[in-house]
């Protein structure tokens, strides 16, 4: 059963240089209890998507169309007062670079207590008990509740933020680049923590990341975003063994894969396009080695392949892309 | 033939404290960023320094480029000690030892056009530059796969991250360097651009006959590019050897943990990661004995926390510093 459904979402930014089509027709479903990853390079619209779900977009962002259905409610239509009952209490988020956003002059325990008492109507003593439980849940030593942020390492501060996000027992956790900027060993620990939390709490998790290698280890399903659109969507095994979109294929092939045969890395020419004037037709066509005339003119629809996934490519049934 | 020899190099940065605390607590504190590192690089080799943030790998590159002075130790470039050298003596060597920085957004002057950025090294060393500067600039642009007619008159802000990194690489190549120090040149770039920079460096190394010191936190990049790897932890090298030896049969518990934790972009290969507790301690209070002992799963009390492990050659230049192998 899907717990969250995003349908044909379009979010544009009004800027001095023109309209930036950051998210341009994105649809996906988050099933209950699954880890769903949105993968893409910087500027592909993945953070805008998650910020729209939380309804925390900056003023210059305009939601052009679409719906986000959560528990039968369209989050884009309800007034802010109603949204406040959902934000953080039912859908919580760990922000990108959050680990640098703790208040340096306040101990971490009381920062989480603040978050709890703001959202839930419970006495402070009870909130402190709750924080202690949360600390244990995310693998932090409860004796360090009264320590200050500078006494925590990067990975531990990320755990503090995960604890804070879980403080009101949400049903959905959105984690925006939770491992970026952490060392490999710590990255792995944080991803394992997310996986454990899903199991223990029955959480549904949306993982936003640029790191294809990291998602391979923890996700159930992934969506690959390119220039504001989802180009491929499916089960993690299908995507990594039999990608249908050239972008997915080239991206996977461009990672050096330790332990396999050393062969020259695949490269993708050029760089991601500007979203003010995205290329016509398929947005990937200027960089795609397989592009044909049709790709320059006509935008490929997102088609269903034997109920195994979705892909937006004119050539999906002609190319034989096997990893 | 050996081109670079680093001997027991150290860089300690003093920790700034107030007058009061220096009177009360006496001893001055130091951040021991690099704390006794030795290795050699052969001509034409690609040598890689791998380590997590704060292990001292960037400081080491800056020391070799002589951007900062070491606290102790020697660095020999082609047999000549560059630490003891006067600035003036070192200047000609500056042409041969070049560095590429991690962040292509900060490494280029935003007010200069690409042409001027590339002209700068020629201006600084004009006495020793032969040939037509314009022709050289165009050649180097083509070498880094940028079309000179399209890019020469642009400003850095008009370029993407990958293109900027290509310009930084072009600048470092202007004066035909011998030794190129590349400090995480691909780490800040998007995945789709990263591999093209790695391939470019591989090609340039052939074309320019370069010796490359490649610094990265990403073992996968090191595996792809390098012939030998040195793994650093908290200011020292803990393991060094041929890439395949280090990756396929790592000896030091830290290297083992690091390799088992590399995420592999393939869900079919779910590796069992070795769990390591805690994070890298502060380089101000370095643990006694083996620096890795507080996190090591094979910790031997009375040994690892007391004695500093010696370097042991287990064969074929595969060197490890760990009491398990003594």
XYZ file of C-alpha atoms in Angstrom:
649
model
C 0.000 0.000 0.000
C 1.441 3.336 -0.865
C 1.757 5.800 1.971
C 2.760 8.780 -0.164
C 1.959 9.476 -3.761
C 3.504 12.282 -5.793
C 1.749 12.981 -9.043
C 2.976 15.093 -11.963
C 4.728 17.585 -9.702
C 6.089 20.747 -11.308
C 8.025 23.260 -9.232
C 9.685 26.237 -10.925
C 11.847 28.967 -9.421
C 11.368 32.554 -10.506
C 14.815 34.073 -10.888
C 16.257 37.191 -12.478
C 17.562 35.133 -15.364
C 14.303 33.351 -16.009
C 12.218 30.492 -14.833
C 14.216 27.531 -13.535
C 12.287 24.350 -14.164
C 13.735 22.527 -11.182
C 11.105 19.801 -10.972
C 9.206 19.181 -14.171
C 6.599 16.473 -14.010
C 7.741 14.100 -11.300
C 5.567 11.178 -10.137
C 6.337 8.344 -7.752
C 4.830 6.232 -4.997
C 6.352 5.478 -1.642
C 5.209 2.120 -0.279
C 4.808 1.617 3.429
C 8.003 0.360 5.064
C 10.234 0.720 2.033
C 13.434 2.656 1.465
C 13.001 4.619 -1.713
C 15.971 6.520 -3.096
C 15.964 9.474 -5.423
C 19.345 9.632 -7.116
C 20.672 12.420 -9.271
C 23.443 14.912 -9.753
C 23.506 18.385 -8.263
C 20.752 20.548 -9.681
C 18.556 17.707 -10.896
C 15.681 18.719 -8.630
C 15.883 16.034 -5.985
C 16.089 18.404 -3.016
C 13.320 20.592 -4.431
C 11.131 17.498 -4.617
C 11.697 16.662 -0.971
C 11.284 20.250 0.156
C 7.963 20.366 -1.662
C 6.746 17.314 0.227
C 7.628 19.096 3.481
C 6.196 22.352 2.100
C 9.272 24.322 3.049
C 10.016 25.888 -0.327
C 11.541 29.364 -0.506
C 9.206 32.204 -1.616
C 10.533 32.308 -5.195
C 9.439 28.733 -5.800
C 6.136 28.260 -7.590
C 4.254 24.987 -7.595
C 2.917 24.868 -11.143
C 0.995 21.643 -10.976
C 0.708 18.284 -9.324
C -0.448 16.679 -6.122
C 1.206 15.009 -3.151
C -1.199 12.599 -1.491
C -0.502 11.470 2.041
C -3.138 9.514 3.946
C -5.816 10.693 1.561
C -4.881 14.366 1.931
C -3.342 16.466 -0.844
C -0.499 18.205 0.989
C -0.367 20.952 -1.621
C -3.942 22.065 -0.962
C -4.270 22.133 2.803
C -3.715 25.391 4.719
C -0.448 25.926 6.604
C -2.238 25.322 9.911
C -3.131 21.798 8.838
C 0.315 21.233 7.389
C 1.813 21.991 10.796
C 0.026 18.940 12.166
C 1.717 16.786 9.569
C 5.149 18.341 9.212
C 7.610 16.810 11.680
C 4.857 14.845 13.465
C 4.054 12.527 10.598
C 6.636 13.409 7.943
C 10.047 14.386 9.245
C 13.242 15.296 7.475
C 16.985 15.181 8.010
C 18.460 18.053 6.062
C 21.562 18.217 3.950
C 24.575 19.424 5.968
C 22.349 19.450 9.024
C 25.232 18.297 11.146
C 26.664 21.795 10.945
C 23.368 23.388 11.947
C 23.240 22.568 15.648
C 23.250 25.484 18.037
C 26.838 25.595 19.358
C 26.002 27.169 22.739
C 23.298 24.758 23.780
C 23.689 21.129 24.783
C 22.326 18.673 22.242
C 19.784 17.095 24.592
C 17.962 20.350 25.222
C 17.920 21.091 21.487
C 15.966 17.911 20.898
C 13.765 18.657 23.923
C 12.961 22.010 22.310
C 11.931 20.244 19.127
C 9.690 17.850 21.058
C 7.976 20.437 23.244
C 7.330 22.651 20.231
C 5.441 19.927 18.436
C 3.976 17.758 21.190
C 2.127 18.945 24.197
C 4.106 17.092 26.862
C 5.945 18.233 30.026
C 9.678 18.812 29.820
C 10.606 15.941 32.139
C 8.819 13.530 29.877
C 10.524 15.051 26.852
C 13.908 14.400 28.458
C 12.949 10.769 29.022
C 11.976 10.575 25.395
C 15.304 12.059 24.279
C 17.127 9.439 26.296
C 15.203 6.707 24.481
C 15.915 8.342 21.140
C 19.627 8.505 21.908
C 19.660 4.776 22.552
C 17.633 4.156 19.421
C 20.125 5.932 17.146
C 23.168 4.443 18.859
C 24.339 7.394 20.943
C 25.437 7.134 24.553
C 22.654 8.677 26.721
C 25.272 9.850 29.225
C 26.307 12.428 26.622
C 22.894 14.129 26.524
C 24.268 17.254 28.149
C 27.316 17.511 25.876
C 27.728 20.334 23.378
C 27.791 19.932 19.586
C 31.549 20.566 19.295
C 32.155 17.511 21.475
C 30.466 15.312 18.881
C 32.013 14.068 15.652
C 30.313 14.536 12.279
C 28.733 11.100 12.295
C 27.434 11.546 15.829
C 25.901 14.919 14.988
C 24.161 13.296 12.052
C 22.753 10.755 14.520
C 21.562 13.607 16.733
C 19.623 14.973 13.770
C 18.135 11.608 12.987
C 17.069 11.382 16.648
C 15.527 14.837 16.368
C 13.662 13.869 13.212
C 12.299 10.779 14.952
C 11.290 12.688 18.082
C 7.581 12.863 17.181
C 7.305 9.291 15.870
C 6.864 10.147 12.181
C 5.600 7.667 9.620
C 7.843 8.967 6.858
C 11.457 10.040 7.175
C 13.052 12.031 4.374
C 16.844 11.993 4.494
C 18.491 14.525 2.167
C 22.107 13.530 1.487
C 22.532 12.082 4.997
C 26.018 10.717 4.323
C 27.575 13.451 2.210
C 30.750 14.807 3.757
C 31.212 11.855 6.112
C 34.034 9.339 5.946
C 33.309 5.959 4.323
C 33.177 3.952 7.530
C 30.825 6.466 9.133
C 28.731 6.619 5.954
C 28.166 2.919 6.114
C 27.185 3.144 9.799
C 24.593 5.846 9.097
C 23.077 3.885 6.204
C 22.922 0.770 8.374
C 21.225 2.837 11.058
C 18.539 3.940 8.600
C 17.991 0.338 7.601
C 17.682 -0.762 11.255
C 15.235 2.045 12.000
C 13.021 1.001 9.122
C 12.895 -2.477 10.618
C 12.407 -1.412 14.231
C 9.923 1.376 13.697
C 8.320 0.353 10.431
C 9.399 3.690 8.956
C 9.050 4.528 5.301
C 12.174 6.326 4.150
C 12.907 8.585 1.199
C 16.647 8.786 0.685
C 17.870 11.653 -1.459
C 21.433 11.286 -2.669
C 23.932 11.754 -5.471
C 25.815 8.640 -4.464
C 24.753 5.702 -6.591
C 27.066 3.348 -4.731
C 25.530 4.138 -1.360
C 21.931 3.504 -2.445
C 22.835 0.132 -3.904
C 23.482 -1.111 -0.403
C 20.259 -0.036 1.336
C 17.395 0.817 -1.015
C 14.443 -1.222 -2.208
C 13.493 1.006 -5.109
C 15.172 3.911 -6.808
C 14.271 6.733 -9.102
C 17.001 8.253 -11.255
C 16.455 11.967 -11.837
C 18.014 13.989 -14.603
C 17.384 17.696 -15.271
C 14.116 17.890 -13.345
C 12.612 14.626 -14.496
C 12.578 11.023 -13.453
C 14.206 9.100 -16.289
C 14.059 5.666 -14.752
C 12.305 4.076 -11.833
C 12.337 0.553 -10.510
C 13.471 -2.164 -8.221
C 17.088 -1.796 -7.180
C 18.170 -5.136 -8.668
C 16.563 -4.461 -12.036
C 18.086 -1.011 -12.311
C 21.581 -2.141 -11.447
C 21.593 -5.241 -13.638
C 19.443 -4.246 -16.565
C 19.096 -0.458 -16.761
C 16.906 0.768 -19.618
C 17.923 4.407 -19.758
C 21.327 5.295 -21.231
C 21.920 7.833 -18.441
C 21.461 5.203 -15.724
C 23.633 2.795 -17.645
C 26.469 5.263 -18.209
C 26.300 6.500 -14.631
C 26.690 2.993 -13.234
C 29.507 2.264 -15.693
C 31.350 5.455 -14.777
C 32.043 4.301 -11.215
C 35.321 2.485 -10.692
C 34.186 -0.882 -9.329
C 36.789 -2.242 -6.971
C 37.345 -5.963 -7.216
C 36.174 -6.404 -10.777
C 38.264 -6.241 -13.922
C 40.002 -2.924 -14.449
C 38.701 -1.436 -17.655
C 38.624 2.114 -18.872
C 35.809 4.059 -17.201
C 32.843 5.111 -19.247
C 32.452 8.869 -19.466
C 29.466 11.044 -20.264
C 30.340 13.995 -22.462
C 29.374 17.521 -21.411
C 27.685 18.428 -18.168
C 24.090 18.657 -16.898
C 22.067 21.359 -18.726
C 20.728 24.639 -17.395
C 17.141 24.265 -16.282
C 16.196 27.713 -17.530
C 16.392 26.512 -21.111
C 16.499 22.749 -20.948
C 17.176 20.932 -24.213
C 14.115 20.127 -26.313
C 13.002 16.557 -26.754
C 14.751 14.224 -24.359
C 16.757 16.363 -21.946
C 19.621 13.920 -22.030
C 19.960 13.868 -25.821
C 22.943 16.279 -26.142
C 24.983 13.949 -23.944
C 23.552 10.649 -25.097
C 25.717 8.472 -27.365
C 22.641 6.633 -28.657
C 20.536 9.698 -29.519
C 18.594 9.625 -32.790
C 16.689 12.373 -34.574
C 13.482 11.608 -32.674
C 15.245 12.270 -29.346
C 15.970 15.862 -30.401
C 12.353 16.625 -31.201
C 10.010 14.543 -29.137
C 10.016 14.176 -25.393
C 9.956 10.506 -24.402
C 7.076 9.487 -22.113
C 7.640 7.485 -18.952
C 6.527 4.009 -19.988
C 5.868 0.921 -17.947
C 8.048 -2.092 -18.783
C 6.313 -5.375 -17.864
C 5.415 -3.939 -14.458
C 9.125 -4.056 -13.661
C 9.731 -0.363 -13.713
C 9.383 2.854 -15.657
C 11.692 4.407 -18.192
C 11.627 7.561 -20.295
C 13.621 6.754 -23.420
C 12.576 6.360 -27.048
C 15.014 3.502 -27.485
C 14.331 1.521 -24.331
C 13.308 -1.641 -26.197
C 16.074 -1.390 -28.785
C 19.120 -0.833 -26.647
C 20.636 -3.785 -24.925
C 22.232 -2.232 -21.877
C 23.514 -4.912 -19.554
C 25.849 -4.212 -16.672
C 64.474 5.928 -11.037
C 63.465 7.721 -7.911
C 62.076 11.228 -8.403
C 60.777 12.024 -4.925
C 61.905 10.863 -1.515
C 60.097 11.973 1.611
C 61.914 11.227 4.861
C 60.233 11.349 8.251
C 58.409 14.541 7.381
C 56.442 16.291 10.122
C 54.127 19.250 10.191
C 52.804 20.383 13.529
C 50.503 23.364 13.592
C 50.490 25.240 16.909
C 47.056 25.488 18.518
C 46.222 29.060 19.213
C 45.495 29.575 22.888
C 45.054 32.644 25.042
C 47.844 34.080 27.223
C 46.059 32.975 30.384
C 45.770 29.336 29.406
C 49.362 29.203 28.203
C 50.482 30.463 31.626
C 48.141 28.145 33.509
C 48.637 25.023 31.461
C 52.185 25.660 30.364
C 52.899 23.373 27.440
C 51.981 24.466 24.000
C 49.625 22.206 22.074
C 50.078 21.121 18.490
C 47.878 19.673 15.782
C 50.071 16.898 14.483
C 48.738 16.932 10.939
C 51.645 14.996 9.475
C 53.708 13.156 12.035
C 56.610 11.277 10.518
C 55.873 10.144 6.983
C 58.383 8.493 4.653
C 57.980 7.153 1.138
C 59.533 7.347 -2.310
C 58.024 7.781 -5.750
C 59.666 6.535 -8.933
C 59.730 8.521 -12.122
C 56.642 7.950 -14.230
C 54.748 6.285 -11.406
C 51.228 7.026 -10.193
C 51.378 6.975 -6.421
C 48.325 7.388 -4.294
C 47.790 8.669 -0.773
C 44.494 7.437 0.623
C 42.940 8.437 3.887
C 39.899 9.886 5.549
C 39.402 13.557 6.284
C 41.955 14.888 8.716
C 44.572 12.202 8.121
C 47.082 14.757 6.825
C 47.090 13.902 3.146
C 46.459 17.454 1.935
C 49.059 18.883 4.329
C 51.541 16.404 2.880
C 50.848 17.596 -0.672
C 51.309 21.208 0.384
C 54.602 20.302 2.018
C 55.895 18.647 -1.128
C 54.842 21.617 -3.239
C 56.607 23.754 -0.644
C 53.561 25.864 -0.019
C 54.210 25.371 3.705
C 57.417 24.627 5.600
C 57.751 21.332 7.496
C 58.403 21.179 11.240
C 60.953 18.444 10.691
C 62.123 15.996 8.042
C 63.501 15.999 4.533
C 62.015 16.046 1.053
C 64.342 15.148 -1.804
C 63.324 15.950 -5.352
C 65.702 14.291 -7.824
C 68.187 13.871 -5.019
C 68.145 17.513 -3.916
C 66.770 18.450 -0.521
C 64.060 21.047 -1.219
C 63.375 21.749 2.456
C 66.803 23.269 3.001
C 66.783 25.077 -0.316
C 66.508 28.853 -0.444
C 63.339 30.224 -2.061
C 65.364 31.483 -5.015
C 66.992 28.143 -5.547
C 63.626 26.424 -5.448
C 62.017 28.686 -8.053
C 63.147 26.739 -11.132
C 61.836 23.575 -9.503
C 58.439 25.179 -9.084
C 58.003 24.686 -12.833
C 58.563 20.977 -12.420
C 56.409 20.419 -9.345
C 52.817 21.501 -9.864
C 49.689 21.069 -7.819
C 45.975 20.744 -8.677
C 43.571 21.617 -5.903
C 40.397 19.929 -4.801
C 37.923 22.734 -5.276
C 37.764 24.012 -8.863
C 35.399 26.763 -7.739
C 38.065 28.390 -5.579
C 41.221 27.614 -7.499
C 40.610 30.046 -10.374
C 40.570 33.833 -10.093
C 36.967 34.848 -10.895
C 38.080 38.122 -12.502
C 40.463 36.578 -14.992
C 39.588 35.107 -18.359
C 40.740 31.555 -19.060
C 43.394 32.957 -21.418
C 44.859 35.131 -18.654
C 44.710 32.313 -16.136
C 46.776 30.147 -18.446
C 49.128 33.022 -19.326
C 50.002 33.565 -15.659
C 52.544 30.720 -15.338
C 54.287 31.928 -18.510
C 54.490 35.474 -17.187
C 55.989 34.279 -13.927
C 58.612 32.166 -15.634
C 59.033 34.091 -18.885
C 62.827 33.847 -18.910
C 62.580 30.106 -19.163
C 59.707 29.893 -21.538
C 60.500 29.170 -25.147
C 58.085 29.304 -28.014
C 54.879 31.125 -28.701
C 52.769 31.573 -25.544
C 49.473 31.731 -27.485
C 50.300 28.555 -29.321
C 51.186 26.842 -26.053
C 47.902 27.911 -24.439
C 45.930 26.509 -27.359
C 47.833 23.236 -27.321
C 47.293 22.740 -23.609
C 43.593 23.556 -23.954
C 43.312 20.863 -26.592
C 45.254 18.466 -24.366
C 42.648 18.824 -21.633
C 39.886 18.421 -24.248
C 38.565 21.980 -24.213
C 38.033 23.792 -27.472
C 40.287 26.902 -27.298
C 38.096 29.022 -29.580
C 35.095 28.386 -27.407
C 36.640 28.732 -23.956
C 39.667 31.039 -24.041
C 37.752 34.269 -23.542
C 35.312 33.023 -20.959
C 35.367 33.709 -17.242
C 35.461 30.859 -14.713
C 31.839 31.436 -13.664
C 30.684 30.588 -17.172
C 32.189 27.125 -16.869
C 30.831 24.002 -15.215
C 32.720 22.302 -12.401
C 34.277 19.748 -14.703
C 35.387 22.399 -17.202
C 36.931 24.467 -14.416
C 38.866 21.469 -13.187
C 40.135 20.990 -16.746
C 41.345 24.601 -16.740
C 43.163 24.015 -13.423
C 44.794 20.968 -14.927
C 45.721 22.957 -18.052
C 47.314 25.655 -15.913
C 49.426 23.090 -14.090
C 50.621 21.682 -17.438
C 51.644 25.007 -19.012
C 55.322 24.699 -18.111
C 55.773 20.973 -18.765
C 55.819 19.736 -15.167
C 57.517 16.515 -14.142
C 55.706 15.854 -10.888
C 52.013 16.598 -10.587
C 50.381 16.656 -7.156
C 46.655 16.125 -7.555
C 44.700 16.764 -4.375
C 41.255 15.146 -4.740
C 40.766 16.658 -8.215
C 37.627 14.626 -8.891
C 35.938 14.568 -5.527
C 33.820 17.696 -5.806
C 32.491 16.846 -9.236
C 29.296 15.101 -10.206
C 29.485 11.418 -10.910
C 28.904 11.821 -14.623
C 31.857 14.228 -14.886
C 34.213 12.537 -12.424
C 35.146 9.606 -14.615
C 36.151 11.881 -17.489
C 38.619 13.698 -15.228
C 40.087 10.368 -14.084
C 40.486 9.247 -17.678
C 41.965 12.610 -18.659
C 44.646 12.296 -15.974
C 45.447 8.782 -17.176
C 45.927 10.056 -20.728
C 47.917 13.145 -19.753
C 50.282 11.063 -17.707
C 51.220 9.184 -20.876
C 51.399 12.236 -23.118
C 53.391 14.379 -20.707
C 55.444 11.593 -19.143
C 54.221 12.692 -15.749
C 54.822 11.352 -12.310
C 51.558 11.645 -10.437
C 50.967 11.883 -6.713
C 47.231 11.387 -6.420
C 45.487 12.188 -3.160
C 42.018 10.899 -2.452
C 39.686 9.582 0.214
C 38.110 7.252 -2.322
C 39.809 3.867 -2.525
C 37.915 3.072 -5.714
C 39.570 6.024 -7.490
C 42.943 4.993 -6.089
C 42.427 1.448 -7.301
C 41.547 2.666 -10.774
C 44.432 5.099 -11.212
C 47.415 4.097 -9.183
C 50.267 1.646 -9.201
C 51.061 1.965 -5.520
C 48.934 3.059 -2.584
C 49.850 4.452 0.813
C 47.076 4.405 3.407
C 47.284 7.221 5.940
C 45.690 7.384 9.339
C 46.018 10.320 11.724
C 49.216 11.739 10.296
C 51.108 8.526 9.587
C 51.230 5.867 6.879
C 49.869 2.576 8.210
C 50.209 0.517 5.048
C 51.934 0.899 1.704
C 52.273 -1.352 -1.287
C 51.290 -2.204 -4.839
C 47.659 -1.370 -5.484
C 46.554 -4.937 -6.067
C 48.374 -6.190 -2.971
C 46.843 -3.530 -0.745
C 43.315 -3.846 -2.150
C 43.174 -7.632 -2.528
C 45.106 -8.633 0.574
C 45.123 -5.721 3.007
C 47.075 -6.298 6.197
C 46.413 -3.409 8.549
C 43.057 -3.634 10.366
C 42.315 -0.057 9.333
C 42.901 -0.786 5.653
C 40.752 -3.900 5.977
C 37.924 -1.887 7.502
C 38.247 0.846 4.918
C 38.089 -1.597 2.007
C 35.174 -3.560 3.422
C 33.218 -0.329 3.866
C 33.556 0.954 0.316
C 30.073 1.119 -1.126
C 29.907 -0.848 -4.368
C 27.396 0.263 -6.999
C 26.020 -3.232 -7.334
C 23.279 -4.563 -5.037
C 24.184 -8.158 -5.939
C 27.483 -7.736 -4.145
C 26.444 -6.923 -0.598
C 29.744 -6.894 1.204
C 30.021 -7.630 4.893
C 31.502 -4.484 6.337
C 33.931 -4.690 9.229
C 32.434 -2.533 11.947
C 34.796 -0.019 13.432
C 33.743 1.848 16.495
C 34.030 5.586 16.906
C 35.637 8.093 14.590
C 39.112 9.431 13.932
C 40.369 11.059 17.170
C 41.681 14.602 17.292
C 45.229 15.049 15.966
C 45.965 17.178 19.041
C 45.712 14.239 21.455
C 47.111 11.409 19.412
C 46.564 8.015 21.111
C 49.837 6.494 22.414
C 51.274 3.363 20.838
C 49.461 2.482 17.637
C 47.229 5.403 16.723
C 44.467 3.108 15.607
C 44.311 1.072 18.827
C 41.190 2.679 20.397
C 39.148 1.609 17.352
C 40.913 -1.599 16.430
C 39.009 -4.902 16.666
C 42.308 -6.764 17.192
C 43.511 -4.521 20.015
C 46.096 -6.200 22.278
C 46.296 -4.601 25.687
C 49.728 -3.707 26.961
C 51.140 -3.870 23.447
C 49.172 -1.715 21.023
C 48.513 1.056 23.547
C 52.165 1.167 24.664
C 54.493 0.539 21.737
C 54.507 2.284 18.415
C 54.433 -0.436 15.745
C 57.455 -0.591 13.436
C 57.257 -0.764 9.659
C 57.524 -4.318 8.426
C 58.131 -5.352 4.842
C 56.162 -8.527 4.154
C 57.584 -8.820 0.662
C 57.456 -7.042 -2.671
C 57.487 -3.639 -1.020
C 54.252 -4.270 0.873
C 54.832 -2.443 4.137
C 52.612 -2.437 7.207
C 52.829 -0.903 10.672
C 50.924 -3.254 12.973
C 51.884 -5.424 15.956
C 49.869 -8.339 14.553
C 52.569 -9.031 11.999
C 55.673 -8.758 14.176
